[in-house]
Tab-separated table of C-alpha atoms and ligand atoms in Angstrom:
chain	number	residue	atom	x	y	z
A	1	MET	CA	13.883	-29.928	13.515
A	2	ARG	CA	16.657	-28.150	15.370
A	3	VAL	CA	15.795	-24.460	15.143
A	4	SER	CA	17.665	-21.339	16.234
A	5	VAL	CA	15.601	-18.193	16.767
A	6	LEU	CA	17.572	-14.950	16.692
A	7	GLY	CA	15.951	-12.113	18.631
A	8	LEU	CA	13.699	-12.837	21.613
A	9	GLY	CA	11.318	-9.890	21.313
A	10	TYR	CA	7.596	-10.328	20.639
A	11	VAL	CA	8.021	-12.221	17.391
A	12	GLY	CA	11.057	-14.328	18.314
A	13	CYS	CA	9.865	-15.239	21.759
A	14	VAL	CA	6.423	-16.389	20.580
A	15	SER	CA	7.893	-18.241	17.579
A	16	ALA	CA	10.500	-19.966	19.762
A	17	ALA	CA	8.039	-21.058	22.450
A	18	CYS	CA	5.340	-22.220	20.012
A	19	LEU	CA	7.756	-24.136	17.768
A	20	ALA	CA	9.235	-25.808	20.862
A	21	SER	CA	5.740	-26.837	21.969
A	22	MET	CA	5.172	-28.394	18.501
A	23	GLY	CA	8.107	-30.756	19.095
A	24	HIS	CA	11.004	-28.828	17.540
A	25	GLU	CA	14.264	-28.432	19.454
A	26	VAL	CA	14.704	-24.661	19.804
A	27	ILE	CA	17.571	-22.395	20.871
A	28	GLY	CA	16.649	-18.732	21.314
A	29	VAL	CA	19.278	-16.010	21.061
A	30	ASP	CA	19.302	-12.402	22.169
A	31	VAL	CA	22.013	-9.805	22.730
A	32	ASN	CA	20.071	-8.736	25.805
A	33	GLN	CA	21.287	-10.935	28.681
A	34	VAL	CA	18.183	-10.140	30.751
A	35	LYS	CA	15.938	-11.747	28.099
A	36	VAL	CA	18.257	-14.773	27.865
A	37	ASP	CA	18.203	-15.252	31.631
A	38	LEU	CA	14.421	-14.845	31.809
A	39	VAL	CA	13.843	-17.552	29.172
A	40	ASN	CA	16.325	-19.928	30.786
A	41	GLY	CA	14.529	-19.327	34.085
A	42	GLY	CA	11.248	-20.411	32.403
A	43	LYS	CA	9.889	-16.874	32.291
A	44	ALA	CA	8.637	-14.832	29.334
A	45	PRO	CA	10.585	-11.705	28.330
A	46	VAL	CA	7.371	-10.176	26.905
A	47	VAL	CA	3.826	-9.810	28.199
A	48	GLU	CA	1.448	-11.851	26.050
A	49	GLU	CA	-1.569	-14.022	26.738
A	50	ARG	CA	-0.469	-17.672	27.469
A	51	ILE	CA	3.236	-17.028	26.740
A	52	GLY	CA	4.275	-17.359	30.428
A	53	GLU	CA	2.825	-20.876	30.861
A	54	LEU	CA	4.112	-21.970	27.454
A	55	ILE	CA	7.721	-20.878	28.108
A	56	ALA	CA	7.711	-22.401	31.585
A	57	GLU	CA	6.588	-25.719	30.095
A	58	VAL	CA	8.947	-25.915	27.085
A	59	VAL	CA	11.963	-24.807	29.134
A	60	ARG	CA	11.123	-27.464	31.776
A	61	THR	CA	10.960	-30.215	29.108
A	62	GLY	CA	14.230	-28.996	27.531
A	63	ALA	CA	12.611	-28.155	24.168
A	64	LEU	CA	13.650	-24.489	24.514
A	65	ARG	CA	16.758	-22.862	25.898
A	66	ALA	CA	18.384	-19.476	25.346
A	67	THR	CA	21.880	-18.091	24.829
A	68	ASP	CA	23.545	-14.830	23.850
A	69	ASP	CA	25.852	-16.663	21.438
A	70	VAL	CA	24.655	-16.603	17.786
A	71	ARG	CA	27.519	-18.876	16.698
A	72	GLU	CA	26.632	-21.613	19.191
A	73	ALA	CA	22.923	-21.441	18.283
A	74	VAL	CA	23.431	-21.534	14.514
A	75	MET	CA	25.944	-24.343	14.747
A	76	GLY	CA	23.501	-26.379	16.815
A	77	SER	CA	20.594	-26.039	14.356
A	78	GLU	CA	19.703	-26.623	10.705
A	79	VAL	CA	17.108	-23.828	10.481
A	80	THR	CA	17.660	-20.257	11.678
A	81	LEU	CA	14.725	-17.866	12.124
A	82	VAL	CA	15.736	-14.198	12.142
A	83	CYS	CA	13.373	-12.137	14.317
A	84	VAL	CA	15.443	-9.055	15.162
A	85	GLY	CA	13.857	-5.611	15.142
A	86	THR	CA	13.630	-3.402	12.034
A	87	PRO	CA	12.633	-0.018	13.521
A	88	SER	CA	12.166	3.288	11.677
A	89	GLU	CA	15.074	5.681	11.227
A	90	PRO	CA	14.239	9.312	12.124
A	91	ASN	CA	13.509	10.053	8.428
A	92	GLY	CA	11.060	7.127	8.207
A	93	SER	CA	13.385	4.773	6.340
A	94	LEU	CA	13.768	1.173	7.472
A	95	CYS	CA	16.660	0.477	9.838
A	96	THR	CA	18.371	-2.720	8.680
A	97	THR	CA	21.379	-2.447	11.002
A	98	TYR	CA	20.296	-5.296	13.314
A	99	LEU	CA	19.436	-7.477	10.338
A	100	GLU	CA	22.820	-6.863	8.725
A	101	ARG	CA	24.779	-7.542	11.937
A	102	VAL	CA	22.953	-10.764	12.730
A	103	THR	CA	23.225	-11.946	9.098
A	104	GLU	CA	27.006	-11.486	9.238
A	105	GLN	CA	27.094	-13.556	12.428
A	106	ILE	CA	24.940	-16.290	10.860
A	107	GLY	CA	27.137	-16.353	7.734
A	108	ALA	CA	30.306	-16.744	9.787
A	109	ALA	CA	28.787	-19.606	11.827
A	110	VAL	CA	27.455	-21.402	8.739
A	111	ALA	CA	30.901	-21.186	7.109
A	112	GLU	CA	32.447	-22.755	10.187
A	113	ARG	CA	29.898	-25.522	10.559
A	114	GLY	CA	29.434	-26.594	6.921
A	115	GLY	CA	26.293	-28.419	5.731
A	116	ARG	CA	23.131	-26.813	4.415
A	117	GLN	CA	21.590	-24.248	6.757
A	118	THR	CA	18.262	-22.617	5.909
A	119	VAL	CA	18.091	-18.970	6.957
A	120	VAL	CA	14.511	-17.753	7.347
A	121	PHE	CA	13.855	-14.038	7.784
A	122	ARG	CA	10.728	-13.276	9.837
A	123	SER	CA	11.522	-9.603	10.435
A	124	THR	CA	9.505	-7.129	8.386
A	125	MET	CA	11.606	-5.693	5.577
A	126	LEU	CA	11.009	-3.834	2.334
A	127	PRO	CA	10.953	-5.772	-0.946
A	128	GLY	CA	14.498	-6.268	-2.183
A	129	THR	CA	16.119	-6.235	1.277
A	130	CYS	CA	16.605	-9.993	1.400
A	131	LEU	CA	17.938	-10.572	-2.118
A	132	ASN	CA	19.875	-7.312	-2.551
A	133	LEU	CA	21.243	-6.736	0.951
A	134	LEU	CA	21.142	-9.877	3.104
A	135	VAL	CA	21.861	-12.643	0.593
A	136	PRO	CA	25.095	-10.901	-0.549
A	137	ILE	CA	26.156	-10.702	3.133
A	138	LEU	CA	25.463	-14.419	3.603
A	139	GLU	CA	27.343	-15.285	0.398
A	140	LYS	CA	30.303	-13.128	1.444
A	141	TYR	CA	30.569	-14.663	4.940
A	142	THR	CA	29.856	-18.282	3.969
A	143	GLY	CA	31.794	-18.204	0.693
A	144	GLY	CA	28.868	-20.199	-0.766
A	145	THR	CA	25.937	-19.597	-3.094
A	146	ALA	CA	22.393	-18.966	-1.831
A	147	GLY	CA	19.936	-21.627	-2.963
A	148	VAL	CA	22.804	-24.080	-3.511
A	149	ASP	CA	25.054	-24.183	-0.440
A	150	PHE	CA	22.512	-22.743	1.974
A	151	GLY	CA	18.781	-22.024	1.867
A	152	VAL	CA	17.078	-18.645	2.181
A	153	ALA	CA	13.413	-17.827	2.758
A	154	VAL	CA	11.269	-14.938	3.954
A	155	ASN	CA	8.427	-15.909	6.256
A	156	PRO	CA	6.647	-12.773	7.478
A	157	GLU	CA	4.779	-12.776	10.763
A	158	PHE	CA	1.061	-11.871	10.808
A	159	LEU	CA	0.282	-12.403	14.477
A	160	ARG	CA	-1.347	-9.711	16.570
A	161	GLU	CA	0.331	-8.596	19.772
A	162	GLY	CA	-1.889	-9.603	22.667
A	163	THR	CA	-3.226	-12.766	21.029
A	164	SER	CA	-0.075	-13.901	19.217
A	165	VAL	CA	0.164	-17.361	20.797
A	166	ARG	CA	-3.425	-18.116	19.832
A	167	ASP	CA	-2.791	-16.641	16.363
A	168	PHE	CA	0.382	-18.750	15.956
A	169	PHE	CA	-1.630	-21.963	16.234
A	170	ASP	CA	-4.478	-20.605	14.102
A	171	PRO	CA	-2.777	-18.225	11.661
A	172	PRO	CA	-4.678	-16.180	9.068
A	173	LYS	CA	-2.229	-17.588	6.498
A	174	THR	CA	1.349	-18.772	6.115
A	175	VAL	CA	3.446	-16.934	3.534
A	176	ILE	CA	6.692	-18.496	2.377
A	177	GLY	CA	8.935	-16.440	0.120
A	178	GLU	CA	11.357	-19.020	-1.227
A	179	LEU	CA	14.642	-18.549	-3.019
A	180	ASP	CA	14.436	-22.174	-4.197
A	181	PRO	CA	11.903	-24.982	-3.550
A	182	ALA	CA	14.174	-26.749	-1.041
A	183	SER	CA	14.298	-23.612	1.151
A	184	GLY	CA	10.494	-23.322	0.996
A	185	ASP	CA	10.081	-27.022	1.874
A	186	VAL	CA	12.020	-26.497	5.119
A	187	VAL	CA	9.743	-23.625	6.194
A	188	ALA	CA	6.607	-25.544	5.193
A	189	ALA	CA	7.781	-28.531	7.274
A	190	LEU	CA	8.317	-26.270	10.277
A	191	TYR	CA	4.590	-25.392	10.385
A	192	ASP	CA	3.397	-28.742	9.091
A	193	ASP	CA	0.534	-29.290	11.535
A	194	LEU	CA	-0.868	-25.755	11.522
A	195	PRO	CA	-4.160	-24.809	9.826
A	196	GLY	CA	-4.603	-21.985	7.287
A	197	GLU	CA	-3.679	-21.591	3.657
A	198	VAL	CA	0.014	-21.720	2.718
A	199	PHE	CA	1.233	-19.356	-0.045
A	200	ARG	CA	4.612	-20.063	-1.620
A	201	VAL	CA	5.766	-17.000	-3.533
A	202	PRO	CA	9.000	-15.333	-4.704
A	203	VAL	CA	11.020	-13.684	-1.907
A	204	PRO	CA	10.225	-10.008	-2.803
A	205	ALA	CA	6.499	-10.813	-3.011
A	206	ALA	CA	6.592	-12.231	0.553
A	207	GLU	CA	8.321	-9.063	1.756
A	208	ALA	CA	5.698	-6.893	-0.008
A	209	ILE	CA	2.689	-8.887	1.290
A	210	LYS	CA	3.495	-7.875	4.867
A	211	TYR	CA	3.465	-4.193	3.852
A	212	ALA	CA	0.236	-4.614	1.862
A	213	ASP	CA	-1.409	-6.113	4.965
A	214	ASN	CA	-0.246	-3.481	7.415
A	215	ALA	CA	-0.897	-0.551	5.073
A	216	PHE	CA	-4.438	-1.867	4.517
A	217	HIS	CA	-5.065	-2.351	8.218
A	218	GLY	CA	-3.969	1.226	8.882
A	219	LEU	CA	-6.050	2.484	5.959
A	220	LYS	CA	-9.145	0.629	7.179
A	221	ILE	CA	-8.845	2.054	10.675
A	222	GLY	CA	-8.259	5.575	9.343
A	223	PHE	CA	-11.208	5.237	6.948
A	224	ALA	CA	-13.558	4.006	9.665
A	225	ASN	CA	-12.479	6.738	12.072
A	226	GLU	CA	-12.843	9.526	9.489
A	227	LEU	CA	-16.227	8.227	8.437
A	228	GLY	CA	-17.190	8.003	12.116
A	229	ALA	CA	-16.209	11.645	12.662
A	230	VAL	CA	-18.246	12.792	9.621
A	231	CYS	CA	-21.251	10.731	10.735
A	232	GLN	CA	-21.021	12.190	14.232
A	233	ALA	CA	-20.949	15.732	12.819
A	234	LEU	CA	-24.011	14.913	10.713
A	235	GLY	CA	-25.868	13.401	13.680
A	236	VAL	CA	-25.683	9.797	12.442
A	237	ASP	CA	-24.610	6.808	14.589
A	238	SER	CA	-21.452	5.626	12.789
A	239	HIS	CA	-21.666	2.146	14.315
A	240	GLN	CA	-25.100	1.632	12.832
A	241	VAL	CA	-23.674	2.682	9.462
A	242	MET	CA	-20.618	0.434	9.717
A	243	ASP	CA	-22.656	-2.555	10.957
A	244	VAL	CA	-24.486	-2.458	7.638
A	245	PHE	CA	-21.317	-1.584	5.728
A	246	VAL	CA	-19.402	-4.661	6.957
A	247	ALA	CA	-22.396	-6.939	6.360
A	248	ASP	CA	-21.951	-6.370	2.606
A	249	ARG	CA	-19.619	-9.200	1.656
A	250	LYS	CA	-20.087	-8.709	-2.076
A	251	LEU	CA	-18.693	-5.239	-2.619
A	252	ASN	CA	-17.353	-3.968	0.741
A	253	ILE	CA	-15.630	-6.695	2.761
A	254	SER	CA	-14.600	-8.673	-0.315
A	255	PRO	CA	-11.903	-8.856	-2.992
A	256	ALA	CA	-13.872	-6.314	-5.084
A	257	TYR	CA	-11.881	-3.206	-6.099
A	258	LEU	CA	-8.633	-4.594	-4.708
A	259	ARG	CA	-6.692	-5.399	-7.865
A	260	PRO	CA	-4.446	-2.679	-9.313
A	261	GLY	CA	-5.939	-1.419	-12.577
A	262	PHE	CA	-6.891	1.924	-14.120
A	263	ALA	CA	-8.227	5.007	-12.360
A	264	PHE	CA	-11.892	4.989	-11.333
A	265	GLY	CA	-14.536	7.307	-12.700
A	266	GLY	CA	-18.208	7.189	-13.582
A	267	SER	CA	-21.166	9.210	-12.550
A	268	CYS	CA	-21.142	8.256	-8.844
A	269	LEU	CA	-17.781	7.685	-7.137
A	270	PRO	CA	-16.145	11.064	-7.937
A	271	LYS	CA	-19.344	13.016	-7.297
A	272	ASP	CA	-20.126	11.312	-3.993
A	273	LEU	CA	-16.566	11.549	-2.666
A	274	ARG	CA	-16.547	15.268	-3.517
A	275	SER	CA	-19.782	15.959	-1.672
A	276	LEU	CA	-18.819	13.859	1.363
A	277	VAL	CA	-15.488	15.678	1.709
A	278	HIS	CA	-17.257	19.009	1.211
A	279	ALA	CA	-19.749	18.149	3.958
A	280	ALA	CA	-16.875	17.176	6.275
A	281	HIS	CA	-15.062	20.456	5.637
A	282	ARG	CA	-18.236	22.446	6.225
A	283	ALA	CA	-18.560	20.712	9.584
A	284	ASP	CA	-14.857	21.421	10.347
A	285	VAL	CA	-14.055	17.713	10.365
A	286	SER	CA	-10.573	16.912	9.076
A	287	VAL	CA	-10.664	13.919	6.696
A	288	PRO	CA	-7.192	13.667	5.099
A	289	ILE	CA	-7.710	10.103	3.843
A	290	LEU	CA	-11.080	10.769	2.195
A	291	ALA	CA	-9.860	14.137	0.861
A	292	HIS	CA	-6.915	12.480	-0.874
A	293	VAL	CA	-8.794	9.708	-2.662
A	294	LEU	CA	-9.583	11.814	-5.750
A	295	PRO	CA	-6.066	13.344	-5.943
A	296	SER	CA	-4.648	9.806	-5.659
A	297	ASN	CA	-6.912	8.715	-8.506
A	298	SER	CA	-5.799	11.644	-10.635
A	299	ASP	CA	-2.118	10.860	-9.989
A	300	HIS	CA	-2.763	7.269	-11.017
A	301	LEU	CA	-4.279	8.451	-14.288
A	302	GLN	CA	-1.225	10.660	-14.833
A	303	ARG	CA	1.004	7.553	-14.618
A	304	ALA	CA	-0.475	6.463	-17.965
A	305	VAL	CA	0.357	9.851	-19.547
A	306	ASP	CA	3.885	9.651	-18.095
A	307	LEU	CA	4.362	6.180	-19.609
A	308	VAL	CA	3.369	7.501	-23.049
A	309	GLU	CA	5.752	10.437	-22.615
A	310	ARG	CA	8.579	8.098	-21.669
A	311	THR	CA	8.257	6.192	-24.953
A	312	GLY	CA	9.084	9.373	-26.911
A	313	LYS	CA	6.443	8.397	-29.532
A	314	ARG	CA	3.838	10.850	-30.861
A	315	ARG	CA	1.279	8.637	-32.659
A	316	VAL	CA	-0.909	7.167	-29.917
A	317	GLY	CA	-3.838	4.737	-29.985
A	318	LEU	CA	-6.408	4.320	-27.226
A	319	PHE	CA	-8.727	1.326	-26.900
A	320	GLY	CA	-11.725	2.091	-24.690
A	321	LEU	CA	-13.373	5.418	-23.874
A	322	SER	CA	-16.497	4.746	-21.818
A	323	PHE	CA	-16.045	4.492	-18.071
A	324	LYS	CA	-16.514	0.742	-17.885
A	325	PRO	CA	-17.194	-2.227	-20.179
A	326	GLY	CA	-20.650	-2.667	-21.634
A	327	THR	CA	-21.694	0.976	-21.406
A	328	ASP	CA	-21.433	4.010	-23.663
A	329	ASP	CA	-21.612	6.369	-20.653
A	330	LEU	CA	-18.807	8.892	-21.055
A	331	ARG	CA	-19.605	11.125	-18.065
A	332	GLU	CA	-16.541	11.297	-15.792
A	333	SER	CA	-14.940	8.413	-17.683
A	334	PRO	CA	-11.279	8.252	-16.664
A	335	LEU	CA	-10.448	7.219	-20.243
A	336	VAL	CA	-12.015	10.452	-21.532
A	337	GLU	CA	-9.864	12.346	-19.026
A	338	LEU	CA	-6.800	10.401	-20.238
A	339	ALA	CA	-7.658	11.157	-23.878
A	340	GLU	CA	-8.059	14.837	-23.039
A	341	ARG	CA	-4.708	15.017	-21.240
A	342	LEU	CA	-2.986	13.363	-24.239
A	343	PHE	CA	-4.901	15.559	-26.710
A	344	GLY	CA	-3.904	18.620	-24.685
A	345	LYS	CA	-0.241	17.632	-24.942
A	346	GLY	CA	-0.540	17.494	-28.720
A	347	TYR	CA	-0.320	13.727	-29.239
A	348	ASP	CA	-1.621	12.421	-32.572
A	349	LEU	CA	-4.408	10.300	-31.085
A	350	ARG	CA	-6.863	7.729	-32.492
A	351	ILE	CA	-9.488	6.146	-30.249
A	352	HIS	CA	-11.613	3.046	-30.656
A	353	ASP	CA	-14.462	1.959	-28.385
A	354	SER	CA	-17.062	-0.299	-30.001
A	355	ASN	CA	-19.820	0.825	-27.576
A	356	VAL	CA	-19.181	4.467	-28.319
A	357	SER	CA	-18.968	3.913	-32.099
A	358	LEU	CA	-22.252	2.063	-31.937
A	359	SER	CA	-23.944	4.810	-29.944
A	360	ARG	CA	-22.732	7.339	-32.512
A	361	LEU	CA	-24.260	5.254	-35.258
A	362	ILE	CA	-27.585	4.845	-33.559
A	363	GLY	CA	-27.697	8.402	-32.236
A	364	ALA	CA	-27.624	7.630	-28.506
A	365	ASN	CA	-25.061	9.760	-26.669
A	366	ARG	CA	-24.320	11.378	-30.024
A	367	GLU	CA	-25.151	14.804	-28.759
A	368	TYR	CA	-22.947	14.358	-25.705
A	369	ILE	CA	-19.958	13.324	-27.814
A	370	GLU	CA	-20.487	15.926	-30.493
A	371	THR	CA	-21.233	18.882	-28.248
A	372	ARG	CA	-19.140	18.140	-25.135
A	373	LEU	CA	-16.218	16.297	-26.716
A	374	PRO	CA	-16.057	17.500	-30.331
A	375	HIS	CA	-12.250	17.386	-30.253
A	376	LEU	CA	-12.410	13.676	-29.260
A	377	ALA	CA	-15.291	12.826	-31.586
A	378	GLN	CA	-13.095	13.526	-34.586
A	379	LEU	CA	-10.435	11.108	-33.226
A	380	LEU	CA	-12.808	8.134	-33.012
A	381	ALA	CA	-11.900	5.257	-35.296
A	382	ASP	CA	-14.523	2.719	-36.296
A	383	SER	CA	-12.191	-0.273	-36.378
A	384	VAL	CA	-9.495	-1.792	-34.180
A	385	ASP	CA	-7.151	-2.117	-37.168
A	386	GLU	CA	-7.378	1.566	-37.995
A	387	VAL	CA	-5.971	2.368	-34.545
A	388	LEU	CA	-3.280	-0.327	-34.717
A	389	GLU	CA	-2.116	0.902	-38.115
A	390	HIS	CA	-1.925	4.499	-36.902
A	391	ALA	CA	-0.267	4.014	-33.509
A	392	GLU	CA	3.359	3.734	-32.413
A	393	VAL	CA	2.126	3.227	-28.858
A	394	CYS	CA	-1.283	1.847	-27.839
A	395	LEU	CA	-3.067	2.239	-24.508
A	396	VAL	CA	-5.433	-0.625	-23.760
A	397	GLY	CA	-8.308	0.290	-21.454
A	398	THR	CA	-10.912	-2.294	-22.493
A	399	ARG	CA	-11.409	-6.055	-22.448
A	400	ASP	CA	-13.433	-5.923	-25.679
A	401	PRO	CA	-12.771	-9.401	-27.231
A	402	ALA	CA	-12.231	-7.856	-30.680
A	403	VAL	CA	-9.450	-5.662	-29.239
A	404	LEU	CA	-7.852	-8.481	-27.215
A	405	ALA	CA	-7.755	-10.752	-30.270
A	406	ALA	CA	-6.064	-8.089	-32.408
A	407	LEU	CA	-3.334	-6.987	-29.960
A	408	PRO	CA	0.114	-7.832	-31.297
A	409	HIS	CA	2.836	-9.751	-29.444
A	410	GLY	CA	6.341	-8.287	-29.447
A	411	GLU	CA	5.977	-6.448	-32.757
A	412	GLY	CA	3.838	-3.524	-33.919
A	413	PRO	CA	3.005	-0.659	-31.561
A	414	LEU	CA	4.223	-0.601	-27.976
A	415	LEU	CA	1.441	-1.635	-25.588
A	416	ILE	CA	0.555	0.170	-22.375
A	417	ASP	CA	-1.800	-2.073	-20.418
A	418	LEU	CA	-4.188	-0.037	-18.243
A	419	ILE	CA	-6.368	-2.909	-17.069
A	420	ARG	CA	-4.101	-5.958	-16.603
A	421	LEU	CA	-4.889	-7.890	-19.777
A	422	PRO	CA	-5.879	-11.557	-19.302
A	423	ASP	CA	-2.456	-12.635	-20.673
A	424	ALA	CA	-0.489	-9.938	-18.803
A	425	GLU	CA	1.583	-12.475	-16.878
A	426	THR	CA	3.189	-13.795	-20.080
A	427	ARG	CA	3.234	-10.393	-21.799
A	428	ARG	CA	5.206	-8.877	-18.888
A	429	THR	CA	8.348	-10.607	-20.152
A	430	GLU	CA	7.822	-9.443	-23.762
A	431	THR	CA	9.551	-6.352	-25.100
A	432	GLY	CA	7.173	-3.571	-26.030
A	433	TYR	CA	4.740	-4.284	-23.146
A	434	MET	CA	4.261	-1.989	-20.153
A	435	GLY	CA	1.833	-2.555	-17.284
A	436	LEU	CA	0.413	0.511	-15.555
A	437	ALA	CA	1.021	-0.781	-12.000
A	438	TRP	CA	2.374	-4.341	-12.276
B	1	NAD	N1	5.674	-7.043	17.319
B	1	NAD	C1	4.840	-7.532	16.428
B	1	NAD	O1	3.662	-7.757	16.698
B	1	NAD	C2	5.300	-7.865	15.039
B	1	NAD	C3	4.424	-8.524	14.176
B	1	NAD	C4	4.863	-8.872	12.912
B	1	NAD	C5	6.152	-8.549	12.509
B	1	NAD	N2	6.970	-7.887	13.358
B	1	NAD	C6	8.329	-7.626	12.888
B	1	NAD	O2	9.198	-8.604	13.462
B	1	NAD	C7	10.464	-8.018	13.785
B	1	NAD	C8	10.733	-8.154	15.270
B	1	NAD	O3	9.718	-7.430	15.982
B	1	NAD	P1	9.622	-7.500	17.575
B	1	NAD	O4	8.429	-6.700	17.951
B	1	NAD	O5	9.726	-8.914	18.045
B	1	NAD	O6	10.972	-6.688	17.969
B	1	NAD	P2	11.624	-6.505	19.404
B	1	NAD	O7	12.342	-5.196	19.363
B	1	NAD	O8	10.621	-6.769	20.488
B	1	NAD	O9	12.686	-7.678	19.477
B	1	NAD	C9	13.846	-7.757	18.713
B	1	NAD	C10	14.905	-8.465	19.537
B	1	NAD	O10	16.060	-8.704	18.731
B	1	NAD	C11	17.178	-8.612	19.570
B	1	NAD	N3	18.403	-8.482	18.754
B	1	NAD	C12	18.835	-7.412	18.053
B	1	NAD	N4	20.009	-7.700	17.448
B	1	NAD	C13	20.306	-8.978	17.740
B	1	NAD	C14	21.384	-9.848	17.400
B	1	NAD	N5	22.416	-9.459	16.630
B	1	NAD	N6	21.385	-11.109	17.883
B	1	NAD	C15	20.354	-11.504	18.665
B	1	NAD	N7	19.316	-10.736	19.036
B	1	NAD	C16	19.293	-9.485	18.581
B	1	NAD	C17	16.870	-7.413	20.457
B	1	NAD	O11	17.645	-7.404	21.646
B	1	NAD	C18	15.389	-7.640	20.745
B	1	NAD	O12	15.188	-8.398	21.940
B	1	NAD	C19	10.390	-6.576	13.270
B	1	NAD	O13	10.873	-6.543	11.964
B	1	NAD	C20	8.913	-6.280	13.303
B	1	NAD	O14	8.577	-5.264	12.379
B	1	NAD	C21	6.582	-7.554	14.617
C-alpha cells in the first residue's frame, strides 16, 4: 500500500520505518524540517533501538522518504496515518490543536485528489475526539461523508519507547476502531503479516482502550511502589512479596476483578485495606493509592443511590443483600450498605435475597439480621414477585436464576443493573434499563 505518515516523532517514525520494511511505500511528513532532512539522509530523528539501521535501509531502497508537505504526501497515498502529538494543556486537558490542524490539511488534500482515502488516527485521544471533532473537520474540508466517500479508523499505538521497533513486529495486540468495515479492512491489511490478536471495535472503544491500558500501567506501578514502601517500613523484602504475588495467575495477574460491576465488600477486603493503610500511616509512609481504594468503593456505591434519585421514584426494590452469591453472610455487604443509604433517605424499600430468606427460616444468621439490621429485616420480601409488584424502580444485585427469569423487559419497574446482567448488552438499548457503569 502507499502510506503517508503524518508526524515523525517516536510513533510516526517507528511506524513509517517498520511499514516501509514490510513492503509498503511510505512517505513521512513533519513540520520540522530537521526531522525531514534527517530521514531523507537515512538517519533517525529519534533515539530507539534498531531504528537507525532500519531507516538507513528503507531510505536506501526507496521504500521511505520524507517531506514537509502534507498535501503532496496525502495525494500520493491511499492510507494516511496520523501520528502527531497530543500533549497536555496546563490544566491537564488534552491538546488537540495539532490533530485539528493536520486533519484540516488532510481533508483539503483528499478533496483535491478524489478517490477513497482512509484516514487512520494513531495519536492518543479521548473517546469522542475522532467522531465528534475530527470527522466533522474531514467532512467539512472534503465535502464528503465519512464511511462513504472516505474511510476513518482509530488504531492506537501500544509500543514501548526503547523497544518500539521490536514491539512493532511483535505487538501485544492490534486494536482497530473502525467507522465502517471497509475502513477496518484497510488497517488490518496494513499489518497483515504481524502476530498478535486483532480486535476490531467501534471507534470510541479503541480510543478508550488506550487510556485503560495506560491508566492501569500507572496504577500497577504506583501500587507496587506503595506496597514496596510499606513492606520496607515493616522490615519485609517487597521483591520477595511481589515475586509470589505475580506468580498467582488465578486471582492476581489475571482477568479476575477487572470487569466493572458493583462495589466490593465482605469480611476481608475492607478490613484488610483499613489495617494496611493504618499500618502505613503509623510508619509515616504515604500511600495515596491504597488510602483511596475504600473511598473510591464508597463513591461507586453512591452512584447506585444517585441513579435511584435521578428516577424521581420512591418505591424501590432491591434484589440481593448478601455480599456475594451463594452466601447469607451480611457482614460488610455492599448491598446492605446500599439498602441502608436508601432506607436513610426515606425510600419505600422492599428487598429479596433467597439466601437471606432461607437463613431467616432456618434460624442461621437470624440473630444478626434481627438485632443488627432490624430496620432491614422488616423490608425483606419472601418472593421475587412481591418486590416486582411493589417497586417503581428495581436494583438488581444478584444473579439468582429466579430473579433473572422474572425481570421484565421494557415494561414494569425501571431496572438499575448493579452487576451487568447476562443479557445487559441487549437490555442497554431498551428503555427503562440503566447500567451502573456501562
Ligand atoms: N511516544 C510514545 O511512546 C507513544 C506511545 C503510544 C502513543 N503515543 C501517542 O502518539 C502520539 C504521538 O506521540 P509521539 O511521542 O510520537 O509525539 P512527538 O511529539 O515525538 O511527535 C509528533 C510529531 O508530529 C509533528 N507534527 C505536529 N503537527 C504536524 C503537522 N501538522 N504535520 C506534520 N507533522 C506534525 C511534530 O513536529 C512532531 O515531530 C501522541 O498522541 C502520543 O500520546 C506515543
